[in-house]
Amino acid sequence: MQNSSALVLTVAERIDDKGDIMRLTLTGEGPLPEVAAGAHIDLLVETPEGPIWRQYSLAGDPADRTQWQLGILKDPDSRGGSVALHQLVKAGETVHVEGPRNHFPLAQADHTVLFGGGIGVTPMLAMAWELHAKGADFTLHYATRSAERCAFADVLPGLPFADNVVLYHDDAQKLDLDAVMPAPNPTTHVYVCGPQGFMDWVIAHAEASGHATDHVHREYFSADVDASGDSFDVECAQSGLTVTVGPDDTIAKALAREGLKIEVKCEEGICGTCVTDVLEGEIDHRDQFLTEDEREDNDQICACCSRGRGKLVLDI
């Protein structure tokens, strides 16, 4: 995982692409921090309700430290971050960034299969760049609703790994998982990113085909999370603070009111910023960030959305 740092970067280019996707090229005064495929940055977004942080995957060549490339979907159902960016960001302006962070790295594999649905193609492009540089065996399956909503279509034919990319459009040739899902193998890994329904479909198919859970890698851009539930108590072992988290409250908000702040960014349990160590108690996981193995360990919680069944003791 790369360490995060605060940066002020310049929007060198803005392209309004198909599918309501805005492509940004960000540059700095010198070389940008080193990144690996799967990394994302936290971007500060000014909204009418105040500043918020949102996470966006890096889509360009990870070896190119002169620029970072983003693809940002204008999602009318989002909580305002993407819409505000589409309205406000202009070429030549500066943006505040933290990162990079990487919770979605490539594993060592003899064969890698990448599935990108819509805006979920952004981290897959970075992975394709890195795999190509290594001379690795891979295929990128990129699915969109139609050719008219296929972002990056202008650059795909010119990529050095263009022959490894297969396009699918729902109104023409649809993605057929039965035909393209590889056979399970200890040296084969599957990666998926995109809308939650697309991801759930690919993940379920991969696991039903026999792929081990830890060989099916996923990154959610957003998630429908229900953070409500029965009240429970949280004890903070280091500070000695104890709070009650109400039915419509979260751990992070309840602690913040008492002066103990846990850093929160996505508020949907997808970015991992708020992960906190748990010393005692049963966790009711609501996030999409922790793996099944990490959940079974019962020693970490996403404080922005997950809850406790009874009392939890946190290592803070």
mmCIF file with all atom_site columns, N, CA, C and O in Angstrom, residues 38 103-105 115 123-124 127 190-194 199-200 202-204 206-207 211-221 270 288-292 295:
data_model
loop_
_atom_site.group_PDB
_atom_site.id
_atom_site.type_symbol
_atom_site.label_atom_id
_atom_site.label_alt_id
_atom_site.label_comp_id
_atom_site.label_asym_id
_atom_site.label_entity_id
_atom_site.label_seq_id
_atom_site.pdbx_PDB_ins_code
_atom_site.Cartn_x
_atom_site.Cartn_y
_atom_site.Cartn_z
_atom_site.occupancy
_atom_site.B_iso_or_equiv
_atom_site.pdbx_formal_charge
_atom_site.auth_seq_id
_atom_site.auth_comp_id
_atom_site.auth_asym_id
_atom_site.auth_atom_id
_atom_site.pdbx_PDB_model_num
ATOM 1   N N  . GLY A 1 38  ? -3.935  -0.182  -9.968  1.00 0.00 ? 38  GLY A N  1
ATOM 2   C CA . GLY A 1 38  ? -4.951  -0.367  -8.942  1.00 0.00 ? 38  GLY A CA 1
ATOM 3   C C  . GLY A 1 38  ? -5.017  0.776   -7.955  1.00 0.00 ? 38  GLY A C  1
ATOM 4   O O  . GLY A 1 38  ? -5.945  0.830   -7.132  1.00 0.00 ? 38  GLY A O  1
ATOM 5   N N  . HIS A 1 103 ? -5.526  -0.231  -2.572  1.00 0.00 ? 103 HIS A N  1
ATOM 6   C CA . HIS A 1 103 ? -6.176  -1.380  -1.933  1.00 0.00 ? 103 HIS A CA 1
ATOM 7   C C  . HIS A 1 103 ? -6.550  -2.436  -2.969  1.00 0.00 ? 103 HIS A C  1
ATOM 8   O O  . HIS A 1 103 ? -7.261  -3.386  -2.655  1.00 0.00 ? 103 HIS A O  1
ATOM 9   N N  . PHE A 1 104 ? -6.067  -2.260  -4.207  1.00 0.00 ? 104 PHE A N  1
ATOM 10  C CA . PHE A 1 104 ? -6.513  -3.105  -5.319  1.00 0.00 ? 104 PHE A CA 1
ATOM 11  C C  . PHE A 1 104 ? -5.324  -3.491  -6.202  1.00 0.00 ? 104 PHE A C  1
ATOM 12  O O  . PHE A 1 104 ? -5.365  -3.342  -7.416  1.00 0.00 ? 104 PHE A O  1
ATOM 13  N N  . PRO A 1 105 ? -4.242  -3.983  -5.603  1.00 0.00 ? 105 PRO A N  1
ATOM 14  C CA . PRO A 1 105 ? -3.037  -4.259  -6.392  1.00 0.00 ? 105 PRO A CA 1
ATOM 15  C C  . PRO A 1 105 ? -3.148  -5.558  -7.180  1.00 0.00 ? 105 PRO A C  1
ATOM 16  O O  . PRO A 1 105 ? -3.959  -6.436  -6.856  1.00 0.00 ? 105 PRO A O  1
ATOM 17  N N  . PHE A 1 115 ? -12.183 -7.450  -15.873 1.00 0.00 ? 115 PHE A N  1
ATOM 18  C CA . PHE A 1 115 ? -13.536 -7.105  -16.288 1.00 0.00 ? 115 PHE A CA 1
ATOM 19  C C  . PHE A 1 115 ? -13.831 -5.679  -15.847 1.00 0.00 ? 115 PHE A C  1
ATOM 20  O O  . PHE A 1 115 ? -13.834 -5.382  -14.641 1.00 0.00 ? 115 PHE A O  1
ATOM 21  N N  . PRO A 1 123 ? -9.443  1.572   -13.474 1.00 0.00 ? 123 PRO A N  1
ATOM 22  C CA . PRO A 1 123 ? -8.309  0.849   -12.892 1.00 0.00 ? 123 PRO A CA 1
ATOM 23  C C  . PRO A 1 123 ? -7.842  -0.303  -13.781 1.00 0.00 ? 123 PRO A C  1
ATOM 24  O O  . PRO A 1 123 ? -6.674  -0.708  -13.735 1.00 0.00 ? 123 PRO A O  1
ATOM 25  N N  . MET A 1 124 ? -8.757  -0.854  -14.601 1.00 0.00 ? 124 MET A N  1
ATOM 26  C CA . MET A 1 124 ? -8.384  -1.949  -15.488 1.00 0.00 ? 124 MET A CA 1
ATOM 27  C C  . MET A 1 124 ? -7.395  -1.499  -16.551 1.00 0.00 ? 124 MET A C  1
ATOM 28  O O  . MET A 1 124 ? -6.506  -2.253  -16.963 1.00 0.00 ? 124 MET A O  1
ATOM 29  N N  . MET A 1 127 ? -4.065  -1.444  -14.937 1.00 0.00 ? 127 MET A N  1
ATOM 30  C CA . MET A 1 127 ? -3.590  -2.826  -14.789 1.00 0.00 ? 127 MET A CA 1
ATOM 31  C C  . MET A 1 127 ? -3.093  -3.376  -16.118 1.00 0.00 ? 127 MET A C  1
ATOM 32  O O  . MET A 1 127 ? -2.072  -4.071  -16.179 1.00 0.00 ? 127 MET A O  1
ATOM 33  N N  . VAL A 1 190 ? -8.729  -13.116 -11.322 1.00 0.00 ? 190 VAL A N  1
ATOM 34  C CA . VAL A 1 190 ? -9.800  -12.361 -11.965 1.00 0.00 ? 190 VAL A CA 1
ATOM 35  C C  . VAL A 1 190 ? -9.983  -11.039 -11.215 1.00 0.00 ? 190 VAL A C  1
ATOM 36  O O  . VAL A 1 190 ? -10.004 -11.024 -9.979  1.00 0.00 ? 190 VAL A O  1
ATOM 37  N N  . TYR A 1 191 ? -10.148 -9.950  -11.972 1.00 0.00 ? 191 TYR A N  1
ATOM 38  C CA . TYR A 1 191 ? -10.347 -8.622  -11.385 1.00 0.00 ? 191 TYR A CA 1
ATOM 39  C C  . TYR A 1 191 ? -11.605 -8.012  -11.984 1.00 0.00 ? 191 TYR A C  1
ATOM 40  O O  . TYR A 1 191 ? -11.871 -8.150  -13.183 1.00 0.00 ? 191 TYR A O  1
ATOM 41  N N  . VAL A 1 192 ? -12.367 -7.292  -11.160 1.00 0.00 ? 192 VAL A N  1
ATOM 42  C CA . VAL A 1 192 ? -13.592 -6.677  -11.658 1.00 0.00 ? 192 VAL A CA 1
ATOM 43  C C  . VAL A 1 192 ? -13.822 -5.336  -10.982 1.00 0.00 ? 192 VAL A C  1
ATOM 44  O O  . VAL A 1 192 ? -13.558 -5.160  -9.786  1.00 0.00 ? 192 VAL A O  1
ATOM 45  N N  . CYS A 1 193 ? -14.325 -4.391  -11.766 1.00 0.00 ? 193 CYS A N  1
ATOM 46  C CA . CYS A 1 193 ? -14.703 -3.078  -11.238 1.00 0.00 ? 193 CYS A CA 1
ATOM 47  C C  . CYS A 1 193 ? -15.805 -2.521  -12.126 1.00 0.00 ? 193 CYS A C  1
ATOM 48  O O  . CYS A 1 193 ? -15.806 -2.722  -13.348 1.00 0.00 ? 193 CYS A O  1
ATOM 49  N N  . GLY A 1 194 ? -16.754 -1.830  -11.528 1.00 0.00 ? 194 GLY A N  1
ATOM 50  C CA . GLY A 1 194 ? -17.858 -1.247  -12.272 1.00 0.00 ? 194 GLY A CA 1
ATOM 51  C C  . GLY A 1 194 ? -19.053 -1.025  -11.388 1.00 0.00 ? 194 GLY A C  1
ATOM 52  O O  . GLY A 1 194 ? -18.946 -1.050  -10.150 1.00 0.00 ? 194 GLY A O  1
ATOM 53  N N  . MET A 1 199 ? -20.642 -5.925  -10.978 1.00 0.00 ? 199 MET A N  1
ATOM 54  C CA . MET A 1 199 ? -19.627 -6.585  -10.175 1.00 0.00 ? 199 MET A CA 1
ATOM 55  C C  . MET A 1 199 ? -20.173 -7.831  -9.483  1.00 0.00 ? 199 MET A C  1
ATOM 56  O O  . MET A 1 199 ? -19.528 -8.882  -9.477  1.00 0.00 ? 199 MET A O  1
ATOM 57  N N  . ASP A 1 200 ? -21.357 -7.703  -8.908  1.00 0.00 ? 200 ASP A N  1
ATOM 58  C CA . ASP A 1 200 ? -21.954 -8.858  -8.231  1.00 0.00 ? 200 ASP A CA 1
ATOM 59  C C  . ASP A 1 200 ? -22.149 -10.011 -9.210  1.00 0.00 ? 200 ASP A C  1
ATOM 60  O O  . ASP A 1 200 ? -21.959 -11.188 -8.858  1.00 0.00 ? 200 ASP A O  1
ATOM 61  N N  . VAL A 1 202 ? -20.387 -10.632 -12.047 1.00 0.00 ? 202 VAL A N  1
ATOM 62  C CA . VAL A 1 202 ? -19.097 -11.229 -12.409 1.00 0.00 ? 202 VAL A CA 1
ATOM 63  C C  . VAL A 1 202 ? -18.527 -12.044 -11.252 1.00 0.00 ? 202 VAL A C  1
ATOM 64  O O  . VAL A 1 202 ? -18.040 -13.169 -11.426 1.00 0.00 ? 202 VAL A O  1
ATOM 65  N N  . ILE A 1 203 ? -18.599 -11.496 -10.044 1.00 0.00 ? 203 ILE A N  1
ATOM 66  C CA . ILE A 1 203 ? -18.044 -12.188 -8.878  1.00 0.00 ? 203 ILE A CA 1
ATOM 67  C C  . ILE A 1 203 ? -18.781 -13.503 -8.638  1.00 0.00 ? 203 ILE A C  1
ATOM 68  O O  . ILE A 1 203 ? -18.154 -14.554 -8.415  1.00 0.00 ? 203 ILE A O  1
ATOM 69  N N  . ALA A 1 204 ? -20.104 -13.465 -8.690  1.00 0.00 ? 204 ALA A N  1
ATOM 70  C CA . ALA A 1 204 ? -20.889 -14.685 -8.465  1.00 0.00 ? 204 ALA A CA 1
ATOM 71  C C  . ALA A 1 204 ? -20.576 -15.734 -9.525  1.00 0.00 ? 204 ALA A C  1
ATOM 72  O O  . ALA A 1 204 ? -20.444 -16.929 -9.213  1.00 0.00 ? 204 ALA A O  1
ATOM 73  N N  . ALA A 1 206 ? -17.767 -16.010 -11.300 1.00 0.00 ? 206 ALA A N  1
ATOM 74  C CA . ALA A 1 206 ? -16.395 -16.505 -11.115 1.00 0.00 ? 206 ALA A CA 1
ATOM 75  C C  . ALA A 1 206 ? -16.337 -17.528 -9.986  1.00 0.00 ? 206 ALA A C  1
ATOM 76  O O  . ALA A 1 206 ? -15.712 -18.593 -10.122 1.00 0.00 ? 206 ALA A O  1
ATOM 77  N N  . GLU A 1 207 ? -16.995 -17.225 -8.871  1.00 0.00 ? 207 GLU A N  1
ATOM 78  C CA . GLU A 1 207 ? -16.955 -18.152 -7.737  1.00 0.00 ? 207 GLU A CA 1
ATOM 79  C C  . GLU A 1 207 ? -17.752 -19.414 -8.035  1.00 0.00 ? 207 GLU A C  1
ATOM 80  O O  . GLU A 1 207 ? -17.347 -20.513 -7.639  1.00 0.00 ? 207 GLU A O  1
ATOM 81  N N  . HIS A 1 211 ? -13.557 -20.489 -9.013  1.00 0.00 ? 211 HIS A N  1
ATOM 82  C CA . HIS A 1 211 ? -12.432 -19.643 -8.634  1.00 0.00 ? 211 HIS A CA 1
ATOM 83  C C  . HIS A 1 211 ? -12.447 -19.380 -7.131  1.00 0.00 ? 211 HIS A C  1
ATOM 84  O O  . HIS A 1 211 ? -13.496 -19.067 -6.556  1.00 0.00 ? 211 HIS A O  1
ATOM 85  N N  . ALA A 1 212 ? -11.303 -19.502 -6.506  1.00 0.00 ? 212 ALA A N  1
ATOM 86  C CA . ALA A 1 212 ? -11.191 -19.226 -5.077  1.00 0.00 ? 212 ALA A CA 1
ATOM 87  C C  . ALA A 1 212 ? -11.513 -17.760 -4.806  1.00 0.00 ? 212 ALA A C  1
ATOM 88  O O  . ALA A 1 212 ? -11.183 -16.883 -5.615  1.00 0.00 ? 212 ALA A O  1
ATOM 89  N N  . THR A 1 213 ? -12.144 -17.504 -3.671  1.00 0.00 ? 213 THR A N  1
ATOM 90  C CA . THR A 1 213 ? -12.541 -16.135 -3.335  1.00 0.00 ? 213 THR A CA 1
ATOM 91  C C  . THR A 1 213 ? -11.356 -15.180 -3.354  1.00 0.00 ? 213 THR A C  1
ATOM 92  O O  . THR A 1 213 ? -11.469 -14.040 -3.834  1.00 0.00 ? 213 THR A O  1
ATOM 93  N N  . ASP A 1 214 ? -10.197 -15.634 -2.876  1.00 0.00 ? 214 ASP A N  1
ATOM 94  C CA . ASP A 1 214 ? -9.042  -14.737 -2.839  1.00 0.00 ? 214 ASP A CA 1
ATOM 95  C C  . ASP A 1 214 ? -8.356  -14.601 -4.195  1.00 0.00 ? 214 ASP A C  1
ATOM 96  O O  . ASP A 1 214 ? -7.348  -13.908 -4.316  1.00 0.00 ? 214 ASP A O  1
ATOM 97  N N  . HIS A 1 215 ? -8.899  -15.243 -5.228  1.00 0.00 ? 215 HIS A N  1
ATOM 98  C CA . HIS A 1 215 ? -8.410  -15.059 -6.595  1.00 0.00 ? 215 HIS A CA 1
ATOM 99  C C  . HIS A 1 215 ? -9.366  -14.201 -7.421  1.00 0.00 ? 215 HIS A C  1
ATOM 100 O O  . HIS A 1 215 ? -9.121  -13.962 -8.599  1.00 0.00 ? 215 HIS A O  1
ATOM 101 N N  . VAL A 1 216 ? -10.454 -13.750 -6.794  1.00 0.00 ? 216 VAL A N  1
ATOM 102 C CA . VAL A 1 216 ? -11.422 -12.873 -7.459  1.00 0.00 ? 216 VAL A CA 1
ATOM 103 C C  . VAL A 1 216 ? -11.350 -11.520 -6.760  1.00 0.00 ? 216 VAL A C  1
ATOM 104 O O  . VAL A 1 216 ? -11.861 -11.346 -5.656  1.00 0.00 ? 216 VAL A O  1
ATOM 105 N N  . HIS A 1 217 ? -10.706 -10.569 -7.406  1.00 0.00 ? 217 HIS A N  1
ATOM 106 C CA . HIS A 1 217 ? -10.419 -9.272  -6.788  1.00 0.00 ? 217 HIS A CA 1
ATOM 107 C C  . HIS A 1 217 ? -11.430 -8.241  -7.276  1.00 0.00 ? 217 HIS A C  1
ATOM 108 O O  . HIS A 1 217 ? -11.796 -8.216  -8.440  1.00 0.00 ? 217 HIS A O  1
ATOM 109 N N  . ARG A 1 218 ? -11.833 -7.361  -6.365  1.00 0.00 ? 218 ARG A N  1
ATOM 110 C CA . ARG A 1 218 ? -12.862 -6.402  -6.714  1.00 0.00 ? 218 ARG A CA 1
ATOM 111 C C  . ARG A 1 218 ? -12.600 -5.050  -6.057  1.00 0.00 ? 218 ARG A C  1
ATOM 112 O O  . ARG A 1 218 ? -11.980 -4.960  -4.996  1.00 0.00 ? 218 ARG A O  1
ATOM 113 N N  . GLU A 1 219 ? -13.072 -3.981  -6.728  1.00 0.00 ? 219 GLU A N  1
ATOM 114 C CA . GLU A 1 219 ? -13.036 -2.647  -6.141  1.00 0.00 ? 219 GLU A CA 1
ATOM 115 C C  . GLU A 1 219 ? -14.340 -1.941  -6.475  1.00 0.00 ? 219 GLU A C  1
ATOM 116 O O  . GLU A 1 219 ? -14.693 -1.794  -7.645  1.00 0.00 ? 219 GLU A O  1
ATOM 117 N N  . TYR A 1 220 ? -15.052 -1.520  -5.439  1.00 0.00 ? 220 TYR A N  1
ATOM 118 C CA . TYR A 1 220 ? -16.322 -0.835  -5.621  1.00 0.00 ? 220 TYR A CA 1
ATOM 119 C C  . TYR A 1 220 ? -16.103 0.677   -5.676  1.00 0.00 ? 220 TYR A C  1
ATOM 120 O O  . TYR A 1 220 ? -15.369 1.242   -4.874  1.00 0.00 ? 220 TYR A O  1
ATOM 121 N N  . PHE A 1 221 ? -16.756 1.337   -6.645  1.00 0.00 ? 221 PHE A N  1
ATOM 122 C CA . PHE A 1 221 ? -16.728 2.797   -6.717  1.00 0.00 ? 221 PHE A CA 1
ATOM 123 C C  . PHE A 1 221 ? -17.808 3.396   -5.833  1.00 0.00 ? 221 PHE A C  1
ATOM 124 O O  . PHE A 1 221 ? -17.701 4.514   -5.349  1.00 0.00 ? 221 PHE A O  1
ATOM 125 N N  . ILE A 1 270 ? -16.218 1.756   1.215   1.00 0.00 ? 270 ILE A N  1
ATOM 126 C CA . ILE A 1 270 ? -15.523 1.252   0.032   1.00 0.00 ? 270 ILE A CA 1
ATOM 127 C C  . ILE A 1 270 ? -14.061 1.688   -0.058  1.00 0.00 ? 270 ILE A C  1
ATOM 128 O O  . ILE A 1 270 ? -13.291 1.059   -0.781  1.00 0.00 ? 270 ILE A O  1
ATOM 129 N N  . GLN A 1 288 ? -17.966 -2.806  1.802   1.00 0.00 ? 288 GLN A N  1
ATOM 130 C CA . GLN A 1 288 ? -17.530 -3.569  0.639   1.00 0.00 ? 288 GLN A CA 1
ATOM 131 C C  . GLN A 1 288 ? -16.007 -3.583  0.540   1.00 0.00 ? 288 GLN A C  1
ATOM 132 O O  . GLN A 1 288 ? -15.460 -4.009  -0.475  1.00 0.00 ? 288 GLN A O  1
ATOM 133 N N  . PHE A 1 289 ? -15.335 -3.122  1.586   1.00 0.00 ? 289 PHE A N  1
ATOM 134 C CA . PHE A 1 289 ? -13.883 -2.979  1.524   1.00 0.00 ? 289 PHE A CA 1
ATOM 135 C C  . PHE A 1 289 ? -13.136 -4.206  2.031   1.00 0.00 ? 289 PHE A C  1
ATOM 136 O O  . PHE A 1 289 ? -12.218 -4.711  1.383   1.00 0.00 ? 289 PHE A O  1
ATOM 137 N N  . LEU A 1 290 ? -13.503 -4.712  3.198   1.00 0.00 ? 290 LEU A N  1
ATOM 138 C CA . LEU A 1 290 ? -12.795 -5.841  3.788   1.00 0.00 ? 290 LEU A CA 1
ATOM 139 C C  . LEU A 1 290 ? -13.112 -7.128  3.034   1.00 0.00 ? 290 LEU A C  1
ATOM 140 O O  . LEU A 1 290 ? -14.223 -7.339  2.568   1.00 0.00 ? 290 LEU A O  1
ATOM 141 N N  . THR A 1 291 ? -12.105 -7.993  2.926   1.00 0.00 ? 291 THR A N  1
ATOM 142 C CA . THR A 1 291 ? -12.320 -9.291  2.303   1.00 0.00 ? 291 THR A CA 1
ATOM 143 C C  . THR A 1 291 ? -13.045 -10.217 3.286   1.00 0.00 ? 291 THR A C  1
ATOM 144 O O  . THR A 1 291 ? -13.143 -9.941  4.483   1.00 0.00 ? 291 THR A O  1
ATOM 145 N N  . GLU A 1 292 ? -13.524 -11.339 2.763   1.00 0.00 ? 292 GLU A N  1
ATOM 146 C CA . GLU A 1 292 ? -14.206 -12.307 3.623   1.00 0.00 ? 292 GLU A CA 1
ATOM 147 C C  . GLU A 1 292 ? -13.258 -12.842 4.702   1.00 0.00 ? 292 GLU A C  1
ATOM 148 O O  . GLU A 1 292 ? -13.662 -13.043 5.851   1.00 0.00 ? 292 GLU A O  1
ATOM 149 N N  . ARG A 1 295 ? -12.945 -10.238 7.359   1.00 0.00 ? 295 ARG A N  1
ATOM 150 C CA . ARG A 1 295 ? -14.152 -10.190 8.180   1.00 0.00 ? 295 ARG A CA 1
ATOM 151 C C  . ARG A 1 295 ? -14.169 -11.323 9.192   1.00 0.00 ? 295 ARG A C  1
ATOM 152 O O  . ARG A 1 295 ? -14.548 -11.126 10.350  1.00 0.00 ? 295 ARG A O  1
#
